[in-house]
Short mmCIF file of C-alpha atoms in Angstrom, two decimals:
data_model
loop_
_atom_site.label_atom_id
_atom_site.label_comp_id
_atom_site.label_asym_id
_atom_site.label_seq_id
_atom_site.Cartn_x
_atom_site.Cartn_y
_atom_site.Cartn_z
CA GLY A 1 20.54 -6.34 -3.16
CA ALA A 2 16.89 -7.21 -2.09
CA VAL A 3 15.26 -6.77 -5.54
CA VAL A 4 11.54 -7.99 -6.17
CA SER A 5 10.24 -8.36 -9.56
CA GLN A 6 6.63 -8.76 -10.68
CA HIS A 7 5.32 -10.24 -13.92
CA PRO A 8 3.53 -9.04 -15.97
CA SER A 9 3.73 -5.36 -15.37
CA ARG A 10 0.45 -4.76 -17.18
CA VAL A 11 -2.31 -7.08 -18.28
CA ILE A 12 -5.59 -6.72 -19.96
CA CYS A 13 -8.00 -9.61 -19.83
CA LYS A 14 -11.71 -10.31 -20.67
CA SER A 15 -14.32 -10.52 -17.96
CA GLY A 16 -14.51 -14.15 -16.73
CA THR A 17 -10.92 -15.26 -17.32
CA SER A 18 -8.24 -15.87 -14.85
CA VAL A 19 -5.02 -13.96 -14.52
CA LYS A 20 -1.92 -15.02 -12.77
CA ILE A 21 0.60 -12.54 -11.38
CA GLU A 22 4.16 -13.59 -10.25
CA CYS A 23 6.23 -12.16 -7.55
CA ARG A 24 9.95 -13.15 -7.29
CA SER A 25 12.60 -12.20 -4.95
CA LEU A 26 15.71 -12.12 -7.15
CA ASP A 27 18.62 -12.00 -4.84
CA PHE A 28 17.31 -13.28 -1.40
CA GLN A 29 15.06 -15.87 0.19
CA ALA A 30 11.68 -14.57 0.81
CA THR A 31 10.06 -16.44 3.77
CA THR A 32 7.08 -14.21 3.74
CA MET A 33 5.43 -12.46 0.77
CA PHE A 34 2.67 -9.93 0.97
CA TRP A 35 0.04 -8.96 -1.75
CA TYR A 36 -1.38 -5.42 -1.74
CA ARG A 37 -4.05 -3.81 -3.74
CA GLN A 38 -3.89 -0.13 -4.50
CA PHE A 39 -6.90 1.91 -5.99
CA PRO A 40 -6.35 5.05 -7.73
CA LYS A 41 -5.30 7.77 -5.30
CA LYS A 42 -5.83 5.58 -2.32
CA SER A 43 -3.51 3.78 -0.02
CA LEU A 44 -2.07 0.28 -0.36
CA MET A 45 -4.49 -2.20 1.15
CA LEU A 46 -3.05 -5.60 2.31
CA MET A 47 -4.80 -8.46 0.84
CA ALA A 48 -2.89 -11.36 2.13
CA THR A 49 0.25 -12.66 3.89
CA SER A 50 1.80 -15.83 2.50
CA ASN A 51 4.63 -17.91 4.12
CA GLU A 52 6.56 -20.36 2.00
CA GLY A 53 5.11 -23.81 2.20
CA SER A 54 1.88 -22.85 3.95
CA LYS A 55 -1.46 -21.41 3.21
CA ALA A 56 -1.84 -17.84 2.80
CA THR A 57 -3.62 -15.62 5.45
CA TYR A 58 -6.16 -13.40 4.10
CA GLU A 59 -7.25 -9.97 5.49
CA GLN A 60 -10.85 -9.53 6.34
CA GLY A 61 -13.13 -8.95 3.27
CA VAL A 62 -10.71 -10.51 0.84
CA GLU A 63 -12.21 -13.60 -0.91
CA LYS A 64 -9.83 -16.45 -0.73
CA ASP A 65 -11.34 -18.17 -3.57
CA LYS A 66 -11.32 -15.15 -5.83
CA PHE A 67 -7.74 -14.30 -5.10
CA LEU A 68 -5.59 -17.47 -5.04
CA ILE A 69 -2.21 -17.20 -3.56
CA ASN A 70 0.63 -19.79 -3.84
CA HIS A 71 4.07 -19.54 -2.22
CA ALA A 72 5.53 -22.72 -3.32
CA SER A 73 9.17 -21.60 -2.99
CA LEU A 74 11.35 -19.13 -1.24
CA THR A 75 11.54 -16.91 -4.31
CA LEU A 76 8.16 -17.19 -5.93
CA SER A 77 4.65 -16.40 -4.96
CA THR A 78 1.73 -16.13 -7.38
CA LEU A 79 -1.63 -14.34 -7.09
CA THR A 80 -4.28 -15.72 -9.38
CA VAL A 81 -7.36 -13.54 -9.96
CA THR A 82 -10.07 -16.06 -10.72
CA SER A 83 -13.05 -15.27 -12.97
CA ALA A 84 -11.94 -11.63 -13.12
CA HIS A 85 -14.48 -9.04 -13.39
CA PRO A 86 -14.17 -5.23 -14.13
CA GLU A 87 -14.19 -4.31 -10.54
CA ASP A 88 -11.09 -6.36 -10.04
CA SER A 89 -9.24 -3.94 -12.25
CA SER A 90 -6.60 -2.43 -10.03
CA PHE A 91 -2.87 -2.16 -9.31
CA TYR A 92 -1.57 -5.16 -7.42
CA ILE A 93 1.80 -4.98 -5.62
CA CYS A 94 3.62 -7.60 -3.91
CA SER A 95 6.39 -7.30 -1.28
CA ALA A 96 8.84 -9.81 0.21
CA SER A 97 10.73 -10.17 3.45
CA ARG A 98 13.13 -12.59 4.85
CA GLY A 99 10.43 -13.24 7.58
CA LEU A 100 12.80 -12.06 10.41
CA ALA A 101 11.34 -9.88 13.25
CA GLN A 102 11.28 -6.27 12.30
CA GLU A 103 12.47 -7.21 8.96
CA THR A 104 12.09 -4.45 6.17
CA GLN A 105 9.64 -5.46 3.25
CA TYR A 106 10.85 -5.07 -0.27
CA PHE A 107 8.38 -3.99 -2.84
CA GLY A 108 7.90 -5.05 -6.50
CA PRO A 109 7.01 -2.62 -9.06
CA GLY A 110 3.40 -3.52 -9.31
CA THR A 111 1.08 -5.01 -11.89
CA ARG A 112 -1.65 -3.04 -13.51
CA LEU A 113 -4.66 -5.23 -14.32
CA LEU A 114 -7.39 -4.20 -16.57
CA VAL A 115 -10.55 -6.31 -16.84
CA LEU A 116 -12.75 -5.58 -19.76
CA ALA B 1 -7.92 -2.01 14.87
CA GLN B 2 -4.97 -0.05 13.80
CA ARG B 3 -5.04 2.92 11.69
CA VAL B 4 -2.60 5.36 10.13
CA THR B 5 -3.82 8.87 9.11
CA GLN B 6 -1.94 11.25 6.84
CA PRO B 7 -4.22 14.35 6.75
CA GLU B 8 -2.63 15.94 3.72
CA LYS B 9 -3.02 14.63 0.26
CA LEU B 10 -0.74 17.18 -1.29
CA LEU B 11 1.97 19.39 0.26
CA SER B 12 3.58 21.96 -2.00
CA VAL B 13 6.66 23.89 -0.61
CA PHE B 14 9.41 25.83 -2.29
CA LYS B 15 12.90 24.58 -2.69
CA GLY B 16 14.91 25.33 0.54
CA ALA B 17 11.87 25.62 2.69
CA PRO B 18 11.30 23.17 5.78
CA VAL B 19 8.99 20.16 5.18
CA GLU B 20 6.83 18.33 7.53
CA LEU B 21 4.68 15.58 6.55
CA LYS B 22 2.13 14.54 9.13
CA CYS B 23 1.38 11.05 10.22
CA ASN B 24 -0.87 10.07 13.14
CA TYR B 25 -1.42 6.41 14.20
CA SER B 26 -3.90 4.46 16.21
CA TYR B 27 -2.76 1.15 17.74
CA SER B 28 -3.21 -0.52 21.14
CA GLY B 29 0.15 -2.26 21.04
CA SER B 30 3.66 -1.26 20.89
CA PRO B 31 4.00 0.83 17.43
CA GLU B 32 6.70 0.36 14.99
CA LEU B 33 6.53 3.01 12.32
CA PHE B 34 7.93 3.58 8.91
CA TRP B 35 8.16 6.08 6.18
CA TYR B 36 8.01 4.68 2.63
CA VAL B 37 8.55 6.90 -0.50
CA GLN B 38 7.56 6.31 -4.13
CA TYR B 39 9.35 8.53 -6.77
CA SER B 40 7.80 8.99 -10.01
CA ARG B 41 7.49 5.78 -12.06
CA GLN B 42 9.41 3.89 -9.38
CA ARG B 43 8.41 1.27 -6.73
CA LEU B 44 7.76 1.92 -3.27
CA GLN B 45 10.93 1.92 -1.13
CA LEU B 46 11.75 2.27 2.56
CA LEU B 47 12.74 5.75 3.53
CA LEU B 48 13.29 5.30 7.38
CA ARG B 49 11.89 3.52 10.36
CA HIS B 50 11.66 4.74 13.84
CA ILE B 51 13.64 2.15 15.58
CA SER B 52 16.77 2.99 13.48
CA ARG B 53 16.61 6.72 14.57
CA GLU B 54 18.66 7.73 11.54
CA SER B 55 18.50 10.42 9.05
CA ILE B 56 17.94 9.47 5.47
CA LYS B 57 18.35 12.00 2.66
CA GLY B 58 18.13 14.63 5.27
CA PHE B 59 14.75 13.29 6.53
CA THR B 60 14.21 12.59 10.20
CA ALA B 61 11.03 11.43 12.10
CA ASP B 62 10.44 11.04 15.71
CA LEU B 63 7.87 8.83 17.33
CA ASN B 64 5.83 10.82 19.82
CA LYS B 65 3.71 8.28 21.76
CA GLY B 66 1.90 11.02 23.69
CA GLU B 67 0.54 12.52 20.45
CA THR B 68 0.62 9.19 18.58
CA SER B 69 2.50 10.80 15.81
CA PHE B 70 5.50 10.11 13.46
CA HIS B 71 5.83 13.18 11.37
CA LEU B 72 8.53 13.40 8.70
CA LYS B 73 10.63 16.28 8.65
CA LYS B 74 13.43 17.90 6.59
CA PRO B 75 14.88 21.36 7.05
CA PHE B 76 15.42 22.34 3.54
CA ALA B 77 13.52 20.72 0.69
CA GLN B 78 15.25 19.70 -2.54
CA GLU B 79 13.60 19.33 -6.00
CA GLU B 80 14.35 15.65 -5.90
CA ASP B 81 12.31 15.11 -2.79
CA SER B 82 9.25 15.54 -4.83
CA ALA B 83 7.48 12.18 -4.44
CA MET B 84 4.58 10.31 -2.79
CA TYR B 85 5.26 9.58 0.87
CA TYR B 86 3.54 6.85 2.85
CA CYS B 87 3.57 6.38 6.60
CA ALA B 88 3.16 2.85 7.79
CA LEU B 89 2.58 0.92 10.94
CA ALA B 90 3.85 -2.44 11.54
CA THR B 91 1.79 -5.00 13.56
CA GLY B 92 1.48 -8.68 13.79
CA GLY B 93 4.98 -9.13 15.10
CA GLY B 94 6.51 -6.42 13.05
CA ASN B 95 5.69 -7.82 9.48
CA LYS B 96 2.27 -6.65 8.61
CA LEU B 97 2.03 -3.13 7.47
CA THR B 98 -0.82 -0.73 7.67
CA PHE B 99 -0.36 2.13 5.21
CA GLY B 100 -1.67 5.75 5.38
CA THR B 101 -3.26 7.24 2.43
CA GLY B 102 -0.07 8.96 1.37
CA THR B 103 0.89 12.51 0.87
CA GLN B 104 2.06 13.94 -2.49
CA LEU B 105 5.11 16.30 -1.78
CA LYS B 106 5.82 18.77 -4.63
CA VAL B 107 8.95 20.87 -4.30
CA GLU B 108 8.77 24.02 -6.43
CA LEU B 109 11.65 26.00 -7.68
#
């Protein structure tokens, strides 16, 4: 149990376009979902925390108008990279938890974004 | 602000040798620490958490508040232990994770 999927697994887009990445909890209800960004050979950096039905909480330095997060249901959160530029190229990973105290986060497989 | 430090980017050991992956943290509150593992071409998954005080796949980790450390240990390394290991600190009520930079463990025959 506790499987999280991401779609797409890989996307290539032109500079200036917007890209949407989906994160789904397949067999549990995810009250809270997290979005991370991972640079090559670097750690995961938390971008934002989203709770179902409310606005996402962004980490310092993350542009909320650039990275739009929607968590409209207990099984789906989306991250939209708006007007993507080459510097947005990265590996984006989501995780989901039931939102209980000390609850484990379950990670998706990640989405590789390449902006040309 | 909280911080997690993993000083080794790469740790190479021979099969059967003991393994210790170092993790130090900085946090003013009560720490909750985890080790996550990422095997080749797989997603990140939880290995163990300090509050469980359990051994998973032969690995253990003890929280040392005096030294602010949470080192991961295994007495005898196996080839299948080769992976990327991340130490993580939970804050914000236990749900927000701060990750270290990770240590690549390579177990050689």
